[in-house]
Short mmCIF file of C-alpha atoms and ligand atoms in Angstrom, two decimals:
data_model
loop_
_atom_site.label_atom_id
_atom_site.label_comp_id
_atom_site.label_asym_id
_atom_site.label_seq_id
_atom_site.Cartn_x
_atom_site.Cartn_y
_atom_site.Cartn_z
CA UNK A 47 26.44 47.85 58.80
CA UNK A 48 23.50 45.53 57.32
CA UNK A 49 21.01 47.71 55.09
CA UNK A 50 17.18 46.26 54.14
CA UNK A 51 17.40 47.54 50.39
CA UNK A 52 21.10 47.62 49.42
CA UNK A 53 24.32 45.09 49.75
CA UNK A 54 27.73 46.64 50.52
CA UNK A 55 30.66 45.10 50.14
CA UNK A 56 34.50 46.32 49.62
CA UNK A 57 36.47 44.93 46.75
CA UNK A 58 40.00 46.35 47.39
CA UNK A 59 39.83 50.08 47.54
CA UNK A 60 36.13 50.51 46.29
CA UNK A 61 32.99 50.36 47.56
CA UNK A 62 30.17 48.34 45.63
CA UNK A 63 26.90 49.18 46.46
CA UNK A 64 23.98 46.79 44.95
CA UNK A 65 20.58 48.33 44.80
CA UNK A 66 18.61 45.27 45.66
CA UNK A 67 14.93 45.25 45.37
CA UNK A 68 15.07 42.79 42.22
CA UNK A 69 11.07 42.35 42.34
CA UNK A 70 10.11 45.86 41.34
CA UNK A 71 13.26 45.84 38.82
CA UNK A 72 15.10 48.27 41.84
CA UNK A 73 12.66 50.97 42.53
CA UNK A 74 14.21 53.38 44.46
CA UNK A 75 11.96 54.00 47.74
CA UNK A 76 12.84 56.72 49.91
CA UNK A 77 14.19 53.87 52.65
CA UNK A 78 16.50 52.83 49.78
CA UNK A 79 17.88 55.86 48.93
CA UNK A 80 18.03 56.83 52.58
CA UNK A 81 20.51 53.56 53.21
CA UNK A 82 22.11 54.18 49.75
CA UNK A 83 23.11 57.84 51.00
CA UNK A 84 24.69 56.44 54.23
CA UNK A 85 26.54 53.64 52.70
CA UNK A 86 28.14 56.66 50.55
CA UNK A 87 29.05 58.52 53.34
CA UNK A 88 30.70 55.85 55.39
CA UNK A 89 33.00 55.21 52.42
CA UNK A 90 33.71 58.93 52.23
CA UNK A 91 34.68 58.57 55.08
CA UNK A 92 37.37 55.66 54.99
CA UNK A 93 40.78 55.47 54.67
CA UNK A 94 40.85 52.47 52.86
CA UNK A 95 38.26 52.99 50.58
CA UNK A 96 39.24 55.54 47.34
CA UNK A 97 36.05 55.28 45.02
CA UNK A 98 32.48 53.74 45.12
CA UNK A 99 30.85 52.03 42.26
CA UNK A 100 27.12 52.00 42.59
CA UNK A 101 25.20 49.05 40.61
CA UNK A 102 21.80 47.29 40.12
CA UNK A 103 21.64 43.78 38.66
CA UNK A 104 21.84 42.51 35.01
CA UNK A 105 17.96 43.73 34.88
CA UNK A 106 17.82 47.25 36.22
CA UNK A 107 19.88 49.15 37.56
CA UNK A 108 16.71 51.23 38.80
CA UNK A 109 13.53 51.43 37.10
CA UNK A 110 12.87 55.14 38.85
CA UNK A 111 11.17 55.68 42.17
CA UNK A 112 8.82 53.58 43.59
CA UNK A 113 5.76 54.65 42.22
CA UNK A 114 3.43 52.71 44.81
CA UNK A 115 5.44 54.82 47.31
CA UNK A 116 4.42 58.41 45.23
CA UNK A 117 1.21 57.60 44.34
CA UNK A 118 -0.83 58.91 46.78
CA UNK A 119 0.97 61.40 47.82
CA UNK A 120 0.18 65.29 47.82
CA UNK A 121 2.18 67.90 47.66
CA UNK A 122 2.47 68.85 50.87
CA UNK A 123 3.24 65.08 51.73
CA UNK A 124 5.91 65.07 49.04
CA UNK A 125 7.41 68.73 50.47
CA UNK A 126 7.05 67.37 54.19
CA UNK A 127 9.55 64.29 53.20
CA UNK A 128 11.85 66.24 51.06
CA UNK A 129 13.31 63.42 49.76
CA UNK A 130 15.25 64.95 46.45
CA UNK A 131 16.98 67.04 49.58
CA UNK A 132 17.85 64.50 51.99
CA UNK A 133 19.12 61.70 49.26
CA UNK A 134 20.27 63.31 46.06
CA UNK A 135 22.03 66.54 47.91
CA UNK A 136 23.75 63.83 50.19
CA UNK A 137 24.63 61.80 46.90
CA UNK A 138 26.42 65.24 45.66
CA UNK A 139 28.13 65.89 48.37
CA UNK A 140 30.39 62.67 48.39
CA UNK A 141 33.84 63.73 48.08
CA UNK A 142 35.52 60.47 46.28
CA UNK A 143 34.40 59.46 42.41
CA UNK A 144 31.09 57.61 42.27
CA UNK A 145 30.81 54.94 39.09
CA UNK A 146 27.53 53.94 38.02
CA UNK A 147 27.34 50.28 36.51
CA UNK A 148 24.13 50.41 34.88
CA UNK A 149 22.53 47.07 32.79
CA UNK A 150 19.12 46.93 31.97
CA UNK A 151 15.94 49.61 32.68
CA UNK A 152 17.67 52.86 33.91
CA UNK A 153 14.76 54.98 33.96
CA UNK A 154 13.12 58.23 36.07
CA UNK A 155 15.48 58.62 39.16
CA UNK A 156 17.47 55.22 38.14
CA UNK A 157 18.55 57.51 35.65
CA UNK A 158 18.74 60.91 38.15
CA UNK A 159 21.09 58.88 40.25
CA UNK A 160 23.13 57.54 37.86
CA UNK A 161 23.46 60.96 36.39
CA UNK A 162 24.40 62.29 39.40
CA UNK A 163 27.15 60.21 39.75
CA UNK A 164 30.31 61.29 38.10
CA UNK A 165 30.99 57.99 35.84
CA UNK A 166 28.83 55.61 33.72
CA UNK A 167 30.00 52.14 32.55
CA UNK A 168 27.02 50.43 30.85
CA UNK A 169 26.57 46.41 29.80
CA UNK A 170 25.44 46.39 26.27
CA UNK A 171 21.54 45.97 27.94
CA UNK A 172 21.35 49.03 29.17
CA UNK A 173 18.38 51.38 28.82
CA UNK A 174 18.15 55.14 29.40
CA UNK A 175 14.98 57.07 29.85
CA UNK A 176 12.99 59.77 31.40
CA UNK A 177 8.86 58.33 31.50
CA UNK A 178 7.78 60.75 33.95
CA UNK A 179 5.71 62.09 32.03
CA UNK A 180 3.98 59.26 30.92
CA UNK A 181 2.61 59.25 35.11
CA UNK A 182 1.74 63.10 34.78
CA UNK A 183 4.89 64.47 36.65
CA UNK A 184 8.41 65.10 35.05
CA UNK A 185 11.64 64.32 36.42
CA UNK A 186 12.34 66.21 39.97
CA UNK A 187 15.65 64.57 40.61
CA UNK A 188 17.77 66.42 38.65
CA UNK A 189 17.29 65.55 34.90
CA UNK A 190 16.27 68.96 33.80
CA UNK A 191 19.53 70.29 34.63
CA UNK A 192 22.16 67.64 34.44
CA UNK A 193 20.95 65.59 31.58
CA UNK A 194 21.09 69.03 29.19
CA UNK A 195 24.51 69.64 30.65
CA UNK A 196 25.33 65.58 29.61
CA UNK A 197 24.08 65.03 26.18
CA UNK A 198 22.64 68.43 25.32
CA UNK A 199 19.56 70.26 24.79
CA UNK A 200 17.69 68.04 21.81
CA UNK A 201 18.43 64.73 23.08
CA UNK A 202 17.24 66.15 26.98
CA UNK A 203 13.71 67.40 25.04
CA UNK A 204 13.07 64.47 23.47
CA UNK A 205 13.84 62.18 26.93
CA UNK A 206 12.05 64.33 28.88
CA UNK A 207 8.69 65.15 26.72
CA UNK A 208 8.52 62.13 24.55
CA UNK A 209 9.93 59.46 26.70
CA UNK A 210 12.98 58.87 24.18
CA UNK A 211 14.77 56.18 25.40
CA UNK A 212 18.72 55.74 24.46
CA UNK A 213 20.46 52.19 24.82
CA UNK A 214 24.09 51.66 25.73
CA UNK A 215 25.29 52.49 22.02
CA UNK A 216 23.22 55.89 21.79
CA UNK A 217 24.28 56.59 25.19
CA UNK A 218 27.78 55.92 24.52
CA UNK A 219 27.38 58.11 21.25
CA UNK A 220 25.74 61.20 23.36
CA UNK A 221 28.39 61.28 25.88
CA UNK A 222 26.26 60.24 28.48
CA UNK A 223 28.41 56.93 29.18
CA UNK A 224 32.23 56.28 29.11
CA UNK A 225 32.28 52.65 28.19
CA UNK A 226 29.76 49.97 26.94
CA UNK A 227 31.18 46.38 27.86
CA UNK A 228 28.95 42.73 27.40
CA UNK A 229 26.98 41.91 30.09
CA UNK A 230 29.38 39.80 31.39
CA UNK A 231 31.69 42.35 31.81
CA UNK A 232 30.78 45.73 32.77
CA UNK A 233 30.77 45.52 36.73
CA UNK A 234 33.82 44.13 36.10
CA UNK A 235 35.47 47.12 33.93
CA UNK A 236 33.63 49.57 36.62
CA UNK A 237 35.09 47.38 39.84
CA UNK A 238 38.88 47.97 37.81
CA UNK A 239 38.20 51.53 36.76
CA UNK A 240 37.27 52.85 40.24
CA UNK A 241 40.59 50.50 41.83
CA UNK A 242 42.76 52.59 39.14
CA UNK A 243 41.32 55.79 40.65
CA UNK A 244 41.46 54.56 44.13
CA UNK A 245 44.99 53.70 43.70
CA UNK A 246 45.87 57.66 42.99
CA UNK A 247 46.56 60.46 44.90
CA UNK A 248 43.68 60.66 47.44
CA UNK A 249 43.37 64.51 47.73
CA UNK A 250 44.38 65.33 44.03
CA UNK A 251 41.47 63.35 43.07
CA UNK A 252 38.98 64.83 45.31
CA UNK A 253 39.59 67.93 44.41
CA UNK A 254 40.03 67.22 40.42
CA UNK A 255 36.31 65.58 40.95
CA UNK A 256 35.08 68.80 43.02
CA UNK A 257 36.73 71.01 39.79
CA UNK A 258 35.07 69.20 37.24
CA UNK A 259 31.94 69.11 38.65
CA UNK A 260 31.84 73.29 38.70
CA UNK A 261 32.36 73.37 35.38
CA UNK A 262 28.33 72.35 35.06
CA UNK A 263 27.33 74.62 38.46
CA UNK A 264 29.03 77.98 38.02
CA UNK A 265 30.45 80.65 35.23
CA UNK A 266 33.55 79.72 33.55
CA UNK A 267 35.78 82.68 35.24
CA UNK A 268 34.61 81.58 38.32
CA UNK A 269 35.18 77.84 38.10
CA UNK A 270 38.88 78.81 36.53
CA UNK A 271 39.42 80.26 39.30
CA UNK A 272 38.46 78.18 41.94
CA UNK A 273 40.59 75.63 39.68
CA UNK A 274 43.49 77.71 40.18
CA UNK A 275 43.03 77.76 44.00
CA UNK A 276 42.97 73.65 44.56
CA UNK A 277 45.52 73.32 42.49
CA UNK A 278 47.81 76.38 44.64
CA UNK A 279 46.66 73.84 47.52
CA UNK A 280 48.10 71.16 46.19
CA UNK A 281 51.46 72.25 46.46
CA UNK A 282 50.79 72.29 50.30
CA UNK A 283 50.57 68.41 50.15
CA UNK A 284 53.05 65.42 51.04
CA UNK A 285 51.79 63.51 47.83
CA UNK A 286 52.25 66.69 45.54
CA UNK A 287 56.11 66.49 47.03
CA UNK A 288 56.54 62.71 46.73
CA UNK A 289 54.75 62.89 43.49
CA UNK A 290 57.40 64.84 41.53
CA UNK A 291 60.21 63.47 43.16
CA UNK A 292 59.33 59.91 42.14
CA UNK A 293 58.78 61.38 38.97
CA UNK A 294 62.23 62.60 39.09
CA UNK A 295 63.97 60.05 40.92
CA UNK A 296 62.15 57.47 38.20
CA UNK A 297 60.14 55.65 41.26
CA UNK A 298 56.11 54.78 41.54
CA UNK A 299 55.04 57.07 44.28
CA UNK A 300 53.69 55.95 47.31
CA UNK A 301 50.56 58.73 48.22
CA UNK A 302 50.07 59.10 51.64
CA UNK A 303 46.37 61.15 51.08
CA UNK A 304 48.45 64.04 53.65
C1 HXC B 1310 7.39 50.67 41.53
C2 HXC B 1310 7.90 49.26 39.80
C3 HXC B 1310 8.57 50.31 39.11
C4 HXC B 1310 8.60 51.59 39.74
C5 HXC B 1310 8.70 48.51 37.92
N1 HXC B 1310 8.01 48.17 39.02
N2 HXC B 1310 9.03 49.81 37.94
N3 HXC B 1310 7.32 49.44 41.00
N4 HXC B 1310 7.99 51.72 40.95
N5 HXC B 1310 9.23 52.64 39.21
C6 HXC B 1310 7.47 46.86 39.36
C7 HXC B 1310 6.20 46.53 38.58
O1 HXC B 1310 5.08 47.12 39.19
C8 HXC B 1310 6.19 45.02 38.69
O2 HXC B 1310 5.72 44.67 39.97
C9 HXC B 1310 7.68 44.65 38.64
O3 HXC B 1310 8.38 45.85 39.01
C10 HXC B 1310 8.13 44.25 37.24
O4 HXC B 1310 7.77 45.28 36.34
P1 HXC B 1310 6.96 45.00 34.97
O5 HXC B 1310 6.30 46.25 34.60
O6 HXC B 1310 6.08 43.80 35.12
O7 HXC B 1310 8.16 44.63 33.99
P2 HXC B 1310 8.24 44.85 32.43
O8 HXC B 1310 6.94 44.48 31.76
O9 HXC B 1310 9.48 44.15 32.00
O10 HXC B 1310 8.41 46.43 32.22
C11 HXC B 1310 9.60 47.07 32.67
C12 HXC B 1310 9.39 48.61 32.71
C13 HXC B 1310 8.13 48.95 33.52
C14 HXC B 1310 9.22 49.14 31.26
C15 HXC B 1310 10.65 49.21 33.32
O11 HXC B 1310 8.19 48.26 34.80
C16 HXC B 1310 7.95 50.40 33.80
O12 HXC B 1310 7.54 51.17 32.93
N6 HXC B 1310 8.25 50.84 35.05
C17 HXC B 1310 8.06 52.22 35.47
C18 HXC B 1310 9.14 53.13 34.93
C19 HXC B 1310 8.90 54.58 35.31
O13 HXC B 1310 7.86 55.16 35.02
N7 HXC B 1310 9.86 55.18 36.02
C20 HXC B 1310 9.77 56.54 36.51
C21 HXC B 1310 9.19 56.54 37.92
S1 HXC B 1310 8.91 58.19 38.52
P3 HXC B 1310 4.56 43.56 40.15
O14 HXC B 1310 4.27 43.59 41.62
O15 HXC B 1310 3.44 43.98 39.28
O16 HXC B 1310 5.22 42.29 39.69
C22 HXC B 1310 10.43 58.72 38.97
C23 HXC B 1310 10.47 60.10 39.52
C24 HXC B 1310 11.83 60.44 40.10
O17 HXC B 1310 11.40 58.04 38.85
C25 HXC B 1310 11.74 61.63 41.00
C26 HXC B 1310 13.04 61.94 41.71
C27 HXC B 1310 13.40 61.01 42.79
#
């Protein structure tokens, strides 16, 4: 499928998505995240395909949403479109591990959506920041809710109200990020990190990444618990079987995603 706004391509078991509206530095318009959605769900959907790294350029990953788009907009407009709804819930519903590989400006939704992915790998360029409110809104993508839940409550405040910006070091140091590689490098690292994950046991991982991600929507006897019910499932699968016996019998498995 050919998109207007984004380039897809498959390197081995993942697929790289390019946000590519290099003029505006990768503003996210809703046609954009629209395609960007899609893409996801198509490699949610195939076999082949085991993880998705999402990227910008060495620039921006995304320097929010497109603010020409917004500007006029009222409320009812904004309500009427629902865009939050029909790109961000989509983006949370992908089953397989989403990497961002952010370099440069990752600001207002640029953030959100990396954010909302469940990996960061950063170049040593990278920026992270909420401005909203420097355009008289604040962040309706998420931020609020996940970025307290990522580097805590102090850090979020200070993003949030007073446009704090962290680069790839401070990120790293906040647990926002997992790795900070040269510029050179990072979409590299990303492109290896999500084959290593593609490469494992298809439904194990799907529902290790659905486990971890209730840890930050429900109460912890609640998300033990629905921990304890994937993992019952498990033993239901062919790959939990061939697992431990090529464990035993001193083999690499071969996962068959039954
Ligand atoms: C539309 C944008 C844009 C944006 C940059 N551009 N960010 N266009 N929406 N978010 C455009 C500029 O208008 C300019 O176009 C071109 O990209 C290059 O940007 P410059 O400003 O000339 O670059 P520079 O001086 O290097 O400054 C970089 C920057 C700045 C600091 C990142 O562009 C900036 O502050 N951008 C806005 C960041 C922001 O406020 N983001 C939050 C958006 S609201 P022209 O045509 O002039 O060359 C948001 C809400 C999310 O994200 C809600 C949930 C979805």
């Amino acid at each position: 499928m050919t998109y207007q706004f984004i380039l897809s391509e498959k390197i081995k078991r993942v697929g790289l998505l390019r946000i590519n509206r290099p003029k505006v530095l990768n503003a996210l318009n809703g046609e954009l995240l629209a395609e960007l959605a899609q893409a996801l769900e198509e490699y949610d959907k195939a076999p082949e395909i085991g993880a998705m790294v999402i990227t910008g350029d060495d620039r921006a990953f995304a320097a929010g949403a497109d603010i020409k788009e917004m500007a006029e907009m009222s409320s009812v407009d904004m309500l009427l479109r629902d865009r939050i709804s029909s790109s961000w819930d989509r983006l949370r519903a992908i089953k397989k591990p989403l990497i961002a590989a952010v370099s440069g400006w990752c600001l207002g939704g640029g953030n959100e959506l990396a954010i909302a992915c469940d990996m960061i790998v950063a170049s040593q360029s990278a920026v992270f920041g909420q401005p909203e409110l420097n355009l008289g809104i604040f962040p309706g993508g998420g931020a609020t809710q996940r970025l307290p839940r990522t580097v805590g409550k102090a850090i979020s405040m200070e993003m949030v109200l007073n446009n704090r910006t962290l680069d790839a070091e401070e990120a790293l140091h906040y647990g926002l990020v997992n790795y900070v590689y040269p510029l050179d490098e990072y979409l590299e690292k990303a492109l290896t990190m999500a084959n290593e994950i593609a490469a494992r046991a298809p439904i194990a991982i799907q529902l290790a990444k659905q486990a971890v991600n209730r840890a930050f929507e429900t109460h912890l006897a609640e998300g033990v618990n629905d921990e304890r019910q994937a993992f019952y499932l498990l033993f239901s699968t062919v790959d939990q079987k061939e697992g431990m016996q090529a464990f035993i019998e001193k083999r690499t498995a071969e996962w068959k995603g039954r």
